[in-house]
Short mmCIF file of C-alpha atoms in Angstrom, two decimals:
data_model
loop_
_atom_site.label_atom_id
_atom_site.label_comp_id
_atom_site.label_asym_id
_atom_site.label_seq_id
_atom_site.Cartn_x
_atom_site.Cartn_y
_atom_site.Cartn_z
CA UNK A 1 -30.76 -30.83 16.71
CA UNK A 2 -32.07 -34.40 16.48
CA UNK A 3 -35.58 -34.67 14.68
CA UNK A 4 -37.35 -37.67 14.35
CA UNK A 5 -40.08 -37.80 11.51
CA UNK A 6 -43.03 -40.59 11.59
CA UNK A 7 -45.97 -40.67 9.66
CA UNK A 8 -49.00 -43.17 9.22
CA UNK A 9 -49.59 -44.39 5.97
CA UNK A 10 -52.25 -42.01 4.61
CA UNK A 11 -49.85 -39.11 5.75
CA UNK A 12 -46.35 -40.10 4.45
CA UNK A 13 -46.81 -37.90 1.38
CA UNK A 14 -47.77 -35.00 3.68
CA UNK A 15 -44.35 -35.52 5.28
CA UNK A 16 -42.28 -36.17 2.07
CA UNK A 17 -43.87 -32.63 0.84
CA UNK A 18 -43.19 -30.98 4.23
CA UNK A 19 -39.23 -32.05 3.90
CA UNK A 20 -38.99 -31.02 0.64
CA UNK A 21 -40.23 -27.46 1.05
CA UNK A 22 -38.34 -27.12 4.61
CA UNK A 23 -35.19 -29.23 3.59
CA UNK A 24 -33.20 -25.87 3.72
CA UNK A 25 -33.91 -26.11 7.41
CA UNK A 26 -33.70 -29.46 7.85
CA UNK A 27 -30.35 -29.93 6.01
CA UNK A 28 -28.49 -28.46 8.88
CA UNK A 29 -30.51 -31.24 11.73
CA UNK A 30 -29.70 -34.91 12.14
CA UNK A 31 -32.88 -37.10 10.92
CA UNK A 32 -34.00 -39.27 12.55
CA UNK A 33 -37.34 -41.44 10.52
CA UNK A 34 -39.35 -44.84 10.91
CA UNK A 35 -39.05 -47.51 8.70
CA UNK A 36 -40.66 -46.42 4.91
CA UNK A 37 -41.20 -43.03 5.96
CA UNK A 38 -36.81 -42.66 6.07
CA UNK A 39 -36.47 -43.88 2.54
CA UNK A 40 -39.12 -41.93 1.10
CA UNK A 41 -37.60 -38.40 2.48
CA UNK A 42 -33.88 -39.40 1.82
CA UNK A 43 -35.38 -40.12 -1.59
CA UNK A 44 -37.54 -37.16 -2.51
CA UNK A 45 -34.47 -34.91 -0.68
CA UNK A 46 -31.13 -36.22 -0.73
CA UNK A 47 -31.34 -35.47 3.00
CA UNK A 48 -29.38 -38.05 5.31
CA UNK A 49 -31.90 -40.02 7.09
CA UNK A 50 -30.92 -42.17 9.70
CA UNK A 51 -33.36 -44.85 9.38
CA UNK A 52 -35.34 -47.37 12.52
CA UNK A 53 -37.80 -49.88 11.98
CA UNK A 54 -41.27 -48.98 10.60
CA UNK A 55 -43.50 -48.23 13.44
CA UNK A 56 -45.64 -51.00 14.38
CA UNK A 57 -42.47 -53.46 14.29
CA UNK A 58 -40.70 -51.29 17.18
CA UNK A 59 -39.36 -48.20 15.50
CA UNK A 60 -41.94 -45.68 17.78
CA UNK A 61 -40.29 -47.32 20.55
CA UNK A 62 -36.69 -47.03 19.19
CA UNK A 63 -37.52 -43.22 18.86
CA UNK A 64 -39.01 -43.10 22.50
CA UNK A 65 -35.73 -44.83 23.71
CA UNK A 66 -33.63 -41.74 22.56
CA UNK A 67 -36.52 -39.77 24.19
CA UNK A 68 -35.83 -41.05 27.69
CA UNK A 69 -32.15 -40.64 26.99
CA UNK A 70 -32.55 -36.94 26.59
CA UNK A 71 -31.14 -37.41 22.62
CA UNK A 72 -34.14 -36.44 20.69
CA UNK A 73 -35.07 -32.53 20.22
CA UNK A 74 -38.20 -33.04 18.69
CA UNK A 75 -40.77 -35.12 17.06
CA UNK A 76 -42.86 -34.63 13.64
CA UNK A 77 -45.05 -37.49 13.66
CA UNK A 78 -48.02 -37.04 10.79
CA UNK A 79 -50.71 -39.02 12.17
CA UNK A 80 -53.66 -40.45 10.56
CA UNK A 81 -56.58 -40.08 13.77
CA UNK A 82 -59.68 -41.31 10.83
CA UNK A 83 -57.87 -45.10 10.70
CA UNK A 84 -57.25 -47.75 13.10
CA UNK A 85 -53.31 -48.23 14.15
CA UNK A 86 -52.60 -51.61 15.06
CA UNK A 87 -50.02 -50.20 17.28
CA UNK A 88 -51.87 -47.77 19.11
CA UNK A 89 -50.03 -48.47 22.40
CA UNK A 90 -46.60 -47.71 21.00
CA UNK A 91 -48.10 -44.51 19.68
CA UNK A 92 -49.64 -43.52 22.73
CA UNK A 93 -46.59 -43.92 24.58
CA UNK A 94 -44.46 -41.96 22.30
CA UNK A 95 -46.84 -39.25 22.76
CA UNK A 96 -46.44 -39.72 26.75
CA UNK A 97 -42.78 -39.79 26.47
CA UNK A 98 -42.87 -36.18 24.63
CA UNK A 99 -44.93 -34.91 27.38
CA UNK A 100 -42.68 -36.25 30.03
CA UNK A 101 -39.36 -35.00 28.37
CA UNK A 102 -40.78 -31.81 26.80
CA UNK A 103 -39.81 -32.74 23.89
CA UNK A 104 -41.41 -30.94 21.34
CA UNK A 105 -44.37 -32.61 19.37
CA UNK A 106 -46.20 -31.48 16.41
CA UNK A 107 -48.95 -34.12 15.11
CA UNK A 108 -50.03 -32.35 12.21
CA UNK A 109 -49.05 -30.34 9.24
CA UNK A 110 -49.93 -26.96 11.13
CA UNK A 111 -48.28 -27.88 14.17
CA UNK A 112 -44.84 -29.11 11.73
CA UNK A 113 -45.27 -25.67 10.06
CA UNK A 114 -44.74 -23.38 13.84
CA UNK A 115 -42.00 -25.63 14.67
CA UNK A 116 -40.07 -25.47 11.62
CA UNK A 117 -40.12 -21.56 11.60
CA UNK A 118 -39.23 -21.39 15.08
CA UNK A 119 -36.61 -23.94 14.23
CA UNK A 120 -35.11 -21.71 11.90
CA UNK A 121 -35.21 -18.56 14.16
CA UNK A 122 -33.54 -20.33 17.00
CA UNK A 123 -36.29 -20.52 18.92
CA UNK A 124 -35.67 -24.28 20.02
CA UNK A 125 -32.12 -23.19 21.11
CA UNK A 126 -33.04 -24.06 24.63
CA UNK A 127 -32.65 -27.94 23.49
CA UNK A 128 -28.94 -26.92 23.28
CA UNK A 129 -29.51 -26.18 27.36
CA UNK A 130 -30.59 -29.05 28.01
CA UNK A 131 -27.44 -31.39 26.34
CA UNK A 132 -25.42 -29.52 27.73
CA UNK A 133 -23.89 -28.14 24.62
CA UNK A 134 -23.45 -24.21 25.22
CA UNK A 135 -22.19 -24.96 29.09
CA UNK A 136 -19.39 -21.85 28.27
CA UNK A 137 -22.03 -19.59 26.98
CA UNK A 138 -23.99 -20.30 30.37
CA UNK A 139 -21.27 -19.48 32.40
#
């Protein structure tokens, strides 16, 4: 599965902790990360990190692209509601994309936790559906 991981400033070491508990899980995923927040998990892992711009230079919109292509499986995107984003707008319309795609979304550190778990029980199998991957299991 592709997952993309984003997090505001205040949260990126709530993210790098997260992939280092669940990089057992994640190790078997293609990454997907904005700008600093890439480096910082590739570091703390050794995961492979495929890296976009930060965030408020275009990389929430890079992710959003491979929304609307159907080539993201879902988003963990720590973010920081007490401070002002100067790129609100992108954010917002990540968010939107999510909902349009049903692509999952987790926004916090509670919602990352469910979806990792259900990640590793298959329960997000069902993205496979959707690429088209398991067409002769369907059959």
């Amino acid at each position: 599965m592709n997952i993309a991981m984003i997090a505001h400033d205040k949260k990126k070491d709530e993210l790098v902790q997260f992939a280092m508990a669940y990089q057992h899980v994640l190790k078997d995923h293609c990454l997907y990360a904005t700008g600093t927040t890439g480096t910082r998990i590739a570091e703390a892992t050794g995961l492979s990190v495929h890296r976009f711009q930060s965030g408020p230079l275009g990389g929430d919109q890079q992710i959003g692209a491979m929304i609307a292509e159907n080539e993201m499986d879902m988003v963990l995107f720590f973010r920081d509601p007490l401070t002002a984003q100067p790129h609100e707008p992108d954010i917002m319309a990540l968010i939107r994309l999510c909902d349009v795609y049903a692509i999952p979304l987790a926004t916090n550190l509670g919602g990352a936790e469910i979806f990792i778990h259900g990640l590793e029980r298959g329960d997000l199998n069902w993205r496979k559906l959707v690429h088209g991957k398991e067409e002769d299991q369907i059959d």
